[in-house]
Amino acid sequence: MKTNFMHCTILNGTEKMEPQQDMTVTVKNNVIVKISPTTGTSETGRCIDLRGLYLMPGLINLHVHLPGGGEPKKKEQDNTKMAKLVMSTPLTRWIGMKLCENYAKTELMSGVTTIRTVGGLGSLDAKIRDRILEGKVDGPRMLVSNMAVSVPGGHMAGSVAYAAESEEQCRTLVRHIISEKPDLIKLMVTGGVLDAKVKGEPGVLKMPPAYIKACCEEAHKAGLKVAAHAESPEGVRAALENGVDTIEHGAAPDEDIIALFKKRHACDICTISPAIPLAKFDRGLMHSTEMMQYNGNIVLEGIISAAKTALENDIPVGLGTDTACPFVTHYDMWRELQYFHKYVGVSKKFALYTATKRNAEIAGIGDVTGSVEVGKSADFLITEKNPLEDLAALRTPYMVVMRGKLYEKPEIKKHPICERELDKC
């Protein structure tokens, strides 16, 4: 049966999108088959009168960790210990998978119809992706990396990343991950703010360049792209020189780094959301030290500088939330668009384009989703107000459509402390 979304105002996700009023989008077999002005004649199939509401592509979140929800913790948590506990028995793995499935569904209910996971527990992300495709659970389209590759003492080693101790072990680990059918490979090239040991030195290079090269060679041999956590110029340079395809987070680039981006045809994935609480919140609320806050500001400025400079040099920039970091939830992708607009200085239109069509292109699925065009998947976010006037319109979806399936007036349980503190920003 066909479904007709009638009397809608289309924001099609393209860079130069303008509101197209009083339109009908016709969907059949989960694919857009027709886009036309609404007429007085009756349409065959199911008709949904949207009364002028705004229909746009579902948002795409390019940087997600499913094992955590981002809610504030009363005390620091041992991620390695928790990961080992979750993966220790069939029962705890099942519980862990159910938790991650619920977080994936939260992304969908918030209007995110595609996520890219960049570090998870074992092969749980791939299993959830497949369960969604089989119709066993509701969730967004998923592009998954499963476990990442780090080094002993490196970022997230022992929790959502393996620790490689040699080039050969790098190759062995990447081949093992590939055997579990991921969509990309993730590397933890540098440290992060929370594991930095020195004030003024977040994002220290942890993974030797030869390790990076070994991982990239194995991934590219299998036709997979490589994403790298990198939060310092030294880390970004090492990642690009040795074959990485996307830089996650980023740092202030120099001319050599810009040239490397262009030579590699690499992309920058902007993730402002996790840096805001670290840099701007009261340290008591974050349970952070003065050093952590200082380093958080360095990382925030580096992420913003990386995105600005990349755009100035026609280097593709994508958006992701880095959900699972403190105060970064699975329902707040709209905030990343707001930060991109506020701190990087792009227009609201460009922010929405980046989170839809541009993100789809970066993820390699631009022919499937990311824009409202005939032949694309019926992945829609429908809002009551126009996000080109106020991006907060994305905060409360009126309806979400995923591969043609409707979720009307989706409800999400939100964390009051997160809402209150983040709204101050």
Short mmCIF file of C-alpha atoms in Angstrom, two decimals:
data_model
loop_
_atom_site.label_atom_id
_atom_site.label_comp_id
_atom_site.label_asym_id
_atom_site.label_seq_id
_atom_site.Cartn_x
_atom_site.Cartn_y
_atom_site.Cartn_z
CA MET A 1 0.00 0.00 0.00
CA LYS A 2 1.10 3.53 -0.75
CA THR A 3 1.30 6.16 1.97
CA ASN A 4 0.78 9.83 1.07
CA PHE A 5 2.14 12.52 3.38
CA MET A 6 -0.08 15.40 2.26
CA HIS A 7 -0.12 19.16 2.79
CA CYS A 8 3.42 19.13 4.18
CA THR A 9 6.16 21.73 3.92
CA ILE A 10 9.26 19.95 2.63
CA LEU A 11 12.80 20.77 3.70
CA ASN A 12 14.60 18.39 1.37
CA GLY A 13 18.02 18.31 3.07
CA THR A 14 20.04 19.82 0.22
CA GLU A 15 22.53 22.62 0.86
CA LYS A 16 20.28 25.24 -0.73
CA MET A 17 16.96 23.88 0.54
CA GLU A 18 14.01 26.22 0.75
CA PRO A 19 10.60 25.36 2.24
CA GLN A 20 8.33 23.78 -0.39
CA GLN A 21 4.80 24.38 0.82
CA ASP A 22 1.67 22.29 0.39
CA MET A 23 3.41 19.23 -1.02
CA THR A 24 2.67 15.50 -1.05
CA VAL A 25 5.35 12.86 -0.57
CA THR A 26 4.24 9.41 -1.71
CA VAL A 27 5.93 6.32 -0.30
CA LYS A 28 5.64 2.74 -1.54
CA ASN A 29 7.62 -0.26 -0.31
CA ASN A 30 9.43 2.07 2.11
CA VAL A 31 10.82 4.21 -0.74
CA ILE A 32 9.84 7.68 -1.95
CA VAL A 33 8.14 7.20 -5.33
CA LYS A 34 6.66 10.64 -5.94
CA ILE A 35 6.94 14.24 -4.72
CA SER A 36 4.35 16.67 -6.03
CA PRO A 37 2.14 19.61 -5.08
CA THR A 38 -0.93 18.54 -3.11
CA THR A 39 -4.02 18.58 -5.31
CA GLY A 40 -7.71 18.36 -4.62
CA THR A 41 -7.99 14.91 -6.13
CA SER A 42 -7.97 11.94 -3.79
CA GLU A 43 -4.85 9.80 -3.66
CA THR A 44 -4.89 6.02 -3.58
CA GLY A 45 -3.55 4.35 -0.45
CA ARG A 46 -3.19 5.75 3.06
CA CYS A 47 -3.36 9.53 3.33
CA ILE A 48 -1.82 11.47 6.22
CA ASP A 49 -2.74 15.15 6.37
CA LEU A 50 0.22 17.00 7.89
CA ARG A 51 -1.54 20.39 7.80
CA GLY A 52 1.56 22.36 6.81
CA LEU A 53 3.96 20.63 9.22
CA TYR A 54 7.62 20.43 8.22
CA LEU A 55 8.86 17.17 6.66
CA MET A 56 12.62 16.70 6.32
CA PRO A 57 15.13 13.83 6.16
CA GLY A 58 15.76 12.03 9.42
CA LEU A 59 18.88 13.25 11.18
CA ILE A 60 22.11 11.24 10.91
CA ASN A 61 24.41 10.95 13.93
CA LEU A 62 27.94 10.00 12.87
CA HIS A 63 29.49 9.43 16.29
CA VAL A 64 27.67 7.24 18.82
CA HIS A 65 28.66 4.81 21.57
CA LEU A 66 25.64 2.67 22.45
CA PRO A 67 26.77 1.20 25.81
CA GLY A 68 26.14 4.45 27.72
CA GLY A 69 23.26 6.90 27.98
CA GLY A 70 25.14 10.07 28.89
CA GLU A 71 23.32 10.61 32.16
CA PRO A 72 25.46 12.28 34.86
CA LYS A 73 27.09 9.90 37.35
CA LYS A 74 27.41 10.60 41.06
CA LYS A 75 30.95 9.24 41.02
CA GLU A 76 33.56 8.23 38.46
CA GLN A 77 32.92 4.82 36.89
CA ASP A 78 35.48 2.17 35.99
CA ASN A 79 34.55 1.59 32.35
CA THR A 80 36.93 -1.35 31.92
CA LYS A 81 35.49 -3.16 34.94
CA MET A 82 31.92 -2.51 33.79
CA ALA A 83 32.64 -3.73 30.25
CA LYS A 84 34.18 -6.96 31.55
CA LEU A 85 31.17 -7.52 33.79
CA VAL A 86 28.68 -6.99 30.97
CA MET A 87 30.51 -9.36 28.63
CA SER A 88 31.25 -12.01 31.25
CA THR A 89 28.23 -14.35 30.84
CA PRO A 90 25.45 -15.02 28.30
CA LEU A 91 22.92 -13.42 30.66
CA THR A 92 24.90 -10.23 31.21
CA ARG A 93 25.63 -9.98 27.47
CA TRP A 94 21.89 -10.28 26.77
CA ILE A 95 21.18 -7.53 29.32
CA GLY A 96 23.88 -5.38 27.72
CA MET A 97 22.39 -5.90 24.28
CA LYS A 98 18.92 -4.96 25.52
CA LEU A 99 20.32 -1.77 27.06
CA CYS A 100 22.06 -0.85 23.79
CA GLU A 101 18.91 -1.65 21.79
CA ASN A 102 16.93 0.73 23.99
CA TYR A 103 19.49 3.47 23.45
CA ALA A 104 19.36 2.89 19.68
CA LYS A 105 15.57 3.19 19.80
CA THR A 106 15.92 6.44 21.76
CA GLU A 107 18.02 7.83 18.89
CA LEU A 108 15.20 6.92 16.49
CA MET A 109 12.45 8.39 18.65
CA SER A 110 14.40 11.67 18.78
CA GLY A 111 14.38 11.94 14.98
CA VAL A 112 17.73 10.28 14.22
CA THR A 113 17.10 7.66 11.54
CA THR A 114 20.76 6.65 10.99
CA ILE A 115 23.58 6.23 13.49
CA ARG A 116 27.25 5.37 13.07
CA THR A 117 28.65 3.57 16.12
CA VAL A 118 32.36 4.04 16.76
CA GLY A 119 33.25 1.78 19.67
CA GLY A 120 30.98 -0.74 21.36
CA LEU A 121 30.99 -3.93 23.39
CA GLY A 122 32.23 -6.94 21.46
CA SER A 123 30.06 -7.49 18.40
CA LEU A 124 26.82 -6.34 20.08
CA ASP A 125 26.41 -3.37 17.72
CA ALA A 126 26.47 -5.62 14.65
CA LYS A 127 23.95 -7.98 16.26
CA ILE A 128 21.61 -5.06 17.03
CA ARG A 129 22.01 -3.70 13.48
CA ASP A 130 20.99 -7.09 12.11
CA ARG A 131 18.05 -7.47 14.52
CA ILE A 132 16.74 -4.08 13.36
CA LEU A 133 17.10 -5.11 9.71
CA GLU A 134 15.25 -8.35 10.44
CA GLY A 135 12.37 -6.42 12.03
CA LYS A 136 12.88 -7.95 15.48
CA VAL A 137 13.34 -4.57 17.20
CA ASP A 138 12.73 -0.93 16.34
CA GLY A 139 15.77 1.22 15.71
CA PRO A 140 17.59 3.45 13.24
CA ARG A 141 19.76 2.36 10.33
CA MET A 142 23.10 1.42 11.87
CA LEU A 143 26.64 1.59 10.52
CA VAL A 144 28.84 -0.13 13.09
CA SER A 145 32.50 -0.51 13.97
CA ASN A 146 31.98 -2.89 16.92
CA MET A 147 35.10 -2.79 19.14
CA ALA A 148 37.75 -0.18 18.35
CA VAL A 149 41.53 -0.71 18.37
CA SER A 150 43.61 1.12 20.97
CA VAL A 151 46.92 0.41 22.75
CA PRO A 152 47.76 -0.47 26.38
CA GLY A 153 46.97 2.64 28.42
CA GLY A 154 45.27 4.17 25.39
CA HIS A 155 41.84 5.73 25.11
CA MET A 156 39.04 3.31 26.13
CA ALA A 157 41.41 0.32 26.06
CA GLY A 158 39.72 -2.62 27.77
CA SER A 159 36.18 -1.23 27.54
CA VAL A 160 35.07 -0.49 23.97
CA ALA A 161 38.53 -0.97 22.44
CA TYR A 162 41.08 -3.76 22.20
CA ALA A 163 44.68 -2.98 23.23
CA ALA A 164 47.21 -3.85 20.52
CA GLU A 165 50.86 -4.32 21.49
CA SER A 166 52.44 -4.74 18.05
CA GLU A 167 51.87 -4.12 14.34
CA GLU A 168 51.06 -7.79 13.85
CA GLN A 169 48.55 -7.73 16.69
CA CYS A 170 46.96 -4.66 15.08
CA ARG A 171 46.46 -6.65 11.89
CA THR A 172 45.14 -9.67 13.81
CA LEU A 173 42.64 -7.56 15.76
CA VAL A 174 41.40 -5.75 12.66
CA ARG A 175 40.95 -9.07 10.85
CA HIS A 176 39.02 -10.38 13.87
CA ILE A 177 36.73 -7.33 13.86
CA ILE A 178 36.23 -7.70 10.10
CA SER A 179 35.10 -11.30 10.64
CA GLU A 180 32.17 -9.93 12.67
CA LYS A 181 30.89 -7.96 9.65
CA PRO A 182 31.29 -4.31 10.72
CA ASP A 183 30.72 -1.34 8.40
CA LEU A 184 33.93 0.51 9.36
CA ILE A 185 36.99 0.22 11.62
CA LYS A 186 37.64 2.60 14.54
CA LEU A 187 41.06 3.49 15.99
CA MET A 188 41.85 5.32 19.23
CA VAL A 189 44.90 7.25 18.02
CA THR A 190 45.20 9.76 20.89
CA GLY A 191 44.13 10.01 24.48
CA GLY A 192 41.13 12.04 25.58
CA VAL A 193 40.39 14.79 28.08
CA LEU A 194 39.45 12.45 30.92
CA ASP A 195 42.56 10.27 30.59
CA ALA A 196 45.05 13.14 30.10
CA LYS A 197 47.85 13.18 32.69
CA VAL A 198 49.24 16.67 32.05
CA LYS A 199 47.57 20.09 32.06
CA GLY A 200 47.65 21.55 28.57
CA GLU A 201 48.25 18.21 26.87
CA PRO A 202 44.93 16.50 26.08
CA GLY A 203 44.91 14.20 23.09
CA VAL A 204 48.48 12.94 23.46
CA LEU A 205 49.47 10.59 20.63
CA LYS A 206 49.17 7.04 21.98
CA MET A 207 49.12 4.79 18.92
CA PRO A 208 52.45 4.52 17.06
CA PRO A 209 52.20 5.57 13.38
CA ALA A 210 53.22 2.06 12.28
CA TYR A 211 50.24 0.63 14.19
CA ILE A 212 47.90 3.10 12.50
CA LYS A 213 49.26 2.13 9.09
CA ALA A 214 48.89 -1.60 9.81
CA CYS A 215 45.26 -1.18 10.87
CA CYS A 216 44.40 0.97 7.86
CA GLU A 217 46.03 -1.45 5.42
CA GLU A 218 43.98 -4.38 6.76
CA ALA A 219 40.76 -2.36 6.79
CA HIS A 220 41.22 -0.95 3.29
CA LYS A 221 42.10 -4.42 1.99
CA ALA A 222 38.62 -5.47 3.13
CA GLY A 223 36.98 -2.38 1.60
CA LEU A 224 36.30 -0.70 4.95
CA LYS A 225 37.02 2.91 5.89
CA VAL A 226 38.80 3.87 9.08
CA ALA A 227 37.71 6.44 11.65
CA ALA A 228 40.17 7.75 14.23
CA HIS A 229 39.70 9.39 17.62
CA ALA A 230 42.22 12.23 17.44
CA GLU A 231 42.25 15.31 19.69
CA SER A 232 45.63 16.91 19.00
CA PRO A 233 47.40 18.21 15.88
CA GLU A 234 50.09 15.55 16.37
CA GLY A 235 47.43 12.82 16.47
CA VAL A 236 45.51 14.15 13.48
CA ARG A 237 48.72 14.36 11.44
CA ALA A 238 49.77 10.80 12.33
CA ALA A 239 46.28 9.47 11.52
CA LEU A 240 46.10 11.14 8.11
CA GLU A 241 49.69 10.29 7.14
CA ASN A 242 48.97 6.61 7.75
CA GLY A 243 45.65 6.14 5.99
CA VAL A 244 42.74 7.19 8.21
CA ASP A 245 39.58 8.32 6.35
CA THR A 246 37.72 10.35 9.00
CA ILE A 247 39.08 12.34 11.91
CA GLU A 248 36.72 12.18 14.88
CA HIS A 249 36.73 15.33 17.07
CA GLY A 250 39.81 17.00 15.56
CA ALA A 251 42.25 19.72 16.59
CA ALA A 252 43.44 23.07 15.24
CA PRO A 253 45.03 22.24 11.87
CA ASP A 254 48.03 23.81 10.19
CA GLU A 255 48.67 24.04 6.43
CA ASP A 256 50.31 20.60 6.35
CA ILE A 257 47.29 18.98 8.00
CA ILE A 258 44.93 20.70 5.57
CA ALA A 259 47.03 19.37 2.69
CA LEU A 260 46.87 15.87 4.20
CA PHE A 261 43.08 16.06 4.48
CA LYS A 262 42.87 16.94 0.80
CA LYS A 263 45.41 14.34 -0.29
CA ARG A 264 43.58 11.60 1.61
CA HIS A 265 40.10 12.90 0.64
CA ALA A 266 39.44 12.64 4.38
CA CYS A 267 36.60 14.18 6.38
CA ASP A 268 36.37 15.91 9.75
CA ILE A 269 33.62 14.75 12.14
CA CYS A 270 32.71 17.64 14.43
CA THR A 271 31.63 16.63 17.95
CA ILE A 272 31.10 19.73 20.08
CA SER A 273 28.57 18.16 22.47
CA PRO A 274 30.98 16.31 24.81
CA ALA A 275 33.36 19.28 25.12
CA ILE A 276 30.70 21.77 26.26
CA PRO A 277 30.07 20.24 29.72
CA LEU A 278 33.77 19.63 30.34
CA ALA A 279 34.72 23.18 29.42
CA LYS A 280 31.75 25.18 30.67
CA PHE A 281 29.97 23.36 33.51
CA ASP A 282 30.74 23.81 37.20
CA ARG A 283 33.49 21.34 38.11
CA GLY A 284 31.47 20.04 41.05
CA LEU A 285 28.68 19.05 38.70
CA MET A 286 31.13 17.23 36.41
CA HIS A 287 33.24 15.76 39.26
CA SER A 288 36.21 17.11 37.33
CA THR A 289 39.49 18.71 38.29
CA GLU A 290 40.81 22.11 37.27
CA MET A 291 43.16 20.30 34.87
CA MET A 292 40.25 18.45 33.23
CA GLN A 293 38.35 21.70 32.69
CA TYR A 294 41.44 23.43 31.32
CA ASN A 295 42.06 20.56 28.92
CA GLY A 296 38.36 20.49 28.05
CA ASN A 297 38.63 24.07 26.84
CA ILE A 298 41.63 23.17 24.67
CA VAL A 299 39.70 20.31 23.08
CA LEU A 300 36.57 22.45 22.57
CA GLU A 301 38.59 25.16 20.84
CA GLY A 302 40.39 22.53 18.76
CA ILE A 303 37.17 20.89 17.58
CA ILE A 304 35.70 24.27 16.60
CA SER A 305 38.91 25.35 14.85
CA ALA A 306 39.10 22.05 12.95
CA ALA A 307 35.53 22.41 11.66
CA LYS A 308 35.91 26.08 10.72
CA THR A 309 39.22 25.57 8.91
CA ALA A 310 37.98 22.45 7.13
CA LEU A 311 34.92 24.29 5.80
CA GLU A 312 37.07 27.21 4.68
CA ASN A 313 39.17 24.74 2.67
CA ASP A 314 36.28 22.73 1.16
CA ILE A 315 37.01 19.69 3.33
CA PRO A 316 33.81 17.78 4.18
CA VAL A 317 32.62 18.21 7.77
CA GLY A 318 30.11 15.86 9.40
CA LEU A 319 28.33 15.95 12.74
CA GLY A 320 28.09 13.52 15.64
CA THR A 321 27.33 13.76 19.35
CA ASP A 322 29.83 11.33 20.96
CA THR A 323 26.94 10.09 23.04
CA ALA A 324 27.82 8.21 26.23
CA CYS A 325 30.11 11.04 27.36
CA PRO A 326 28.82 12.85 30.48
CA PHE A 327 25.72 14.96 29.73
CA VAL A 328 25.59 13.78 26.09
CA THR A 329 22.36 11.81 25.66
CA HIS A 330 20.93 9.71 22.84
CA TYR A 331 18.09 12.21 22.25
CA ASP A 332 20.07 15.43 21.84
CA MET A 333 21.43 15.37 18.29
CA TRP A 334 19.53 18.63 17.80
CA ARG A 335 21.95 20.28 20.24
CA GLU A 336 24.93 19.34 18.06
CA LEU A 337 23.30 21.25 15.19
CA GLN A 338 22.74 24.19 17.52
CA TYR A 339 26.38 24.17 18.66
CA PHE A 340 27.56 23.87 15.04
CA HIS A 341 25.51 26.97 14.22
CA LYS A 342 26.56 28.89 17.33
CA TYR A 343 30.27 28.08 17.61
CA VAL A 344 31.34 27.25 14.05
CA GLY A 345 29.18 30.06 12.66
CA VAL A 346 27.28 28.20 9.94
CA SER A 347 23.68 29.04 9.06
CA LYS A 348 20.80 26.98 10.47
CA LYS A 349 20.18 25.74 6.93
CA PHE A 350 23.77 24.54 6.57
CA ALA A 351 23.59 22.82 9.97
CA LEU A 352 20.47 20.88 8.91
CA TYR A 353 22.05 20.03 5.55
CA THR A 354 25.18 18.77 7.33
CA ALA A 355 23.17 16.54 9.69
CA THR A 356 21.23 15.00 6.80
CA LYS A 357 22.49 14.94 3.21
CA ARG A 358 26.13 15.75 3.98
CA ASN A 359 26.37 13.18 6.77
CA ALA A 360 24.84 10.56 4.46
CA GLU A 361 27.44 11.30 1.80
CA ILE A 362 30.30 11.10 4.31
CA ALA A 363 28.95 7.77 5.59
CA GLY A 364 28.77 6.40 2.03
CA ILE A 365 24.97 6.06 2.00
CA GLY A 366 24.07 9.23 0.09
CA ASP A 367 22.32 7.16 -2.56
CA VAL A 368 20.06 5.60 0.10
CA THR A 369 19.08 8.32 2.54
CA GLY A 370 19.84 11.86 3.71
CA SER A 371 17.45 13.83 1.50
CA VAL A 372 13.82 13.89 0.46
CA GLU A 373 14.17 12.72 -3.13
CA VAL A 374 12.47 10.12 -5.30
CA GLY A 375 14.24 6.78 -4.94
CA LYS A 376 15.52 7.45 -1.40
CA SER A 377 14.43 5.58 1.72
CA ALA A 378 11.41 7.03 3.50
CA ASP A 379 13.39 8.27 6.53
CA PHE A 380 11.67 11.42 7.78
CA LEU A 381 11.61 13.75 10.73
CA ILE A 382 8.40 15.79 10.93
CA THR A 383 8.19 18.87 13.16
CA GLU A 384 5.51 21.41 13.98
CA LYS A 385 7.83 24.41 13.56
CA ASN A 386 10.47 25.40 11.02
CA PRO A 387 14.03 24.45 12.11
CA LEU A 388 15.45 26.93 9.59
CA GLU A 389 14.05 29.61 11.90
CA ASP A 390 14.87 27.88 15.20
CA LEU A 391 16.82 24.60 15.40
CA ALA A 392 15.07 23.84 18.70
CA ALA A 393 12.11 22.83 16.52
CA LEU A 394 13.98 19.51 16.12
CA ARG A 395 13.80 18.91 19.87
CA THR A 396 10.25 17.52 19.90
CA PRO A 397 9.41 15.50 16.77
CA TYR A 398 5.76 15.37 15.80
CA MET A 399 6.41 12.16 13.87
CA VAL A 400 9.37 10.01 12.86
CA VAL A 401 9.33 7.74 9.81
CA MET A 402 11.96 5.03 9.41
CA ARG A 403 12.02 2.99 6.19
CA GLY A 404 8.36 3.90 5.79
CA LYS A 405 7.29 2.87 9.30
CA LEU A 406 5.50 5.62 11.26
CA TYR A 407 6.15 6.57 14.87
CA GLU A 408 3.59 9.20 15.81
CA LYS A 409 4.30 11.69 18.61
CA PRO A 410 7.26 9.69 19.98
CA GLU A 411 7.91 9.99 23.69
CA ILE A 412 11.33 9.94 25.33
CA LYS A 413 12.24 9.81 28.99
CA LYS A 414 14.67 12.67 29.53
CA HIS A 415 17.11 13.44 32.34
CA PRO A 416 16.00 16.64 34.16
CA ILE A 417 19.55 17.57 35.23
CA CYS A 418 20.83 17.22 31.67
CA GLU A 419 17.96 19.31 30.31
CA ARG A 420 18.41 22.05 32.90
CA GLU A 421 22.17 22.39 32.63
CA LEU A 422 22.44 22.00 28.85
CA ASP A 423 19.68 24.55 28.26
CA LYS A 424 21.92 27.13 29.94
CA CYS A 425 24.32 26.70 27.01
#
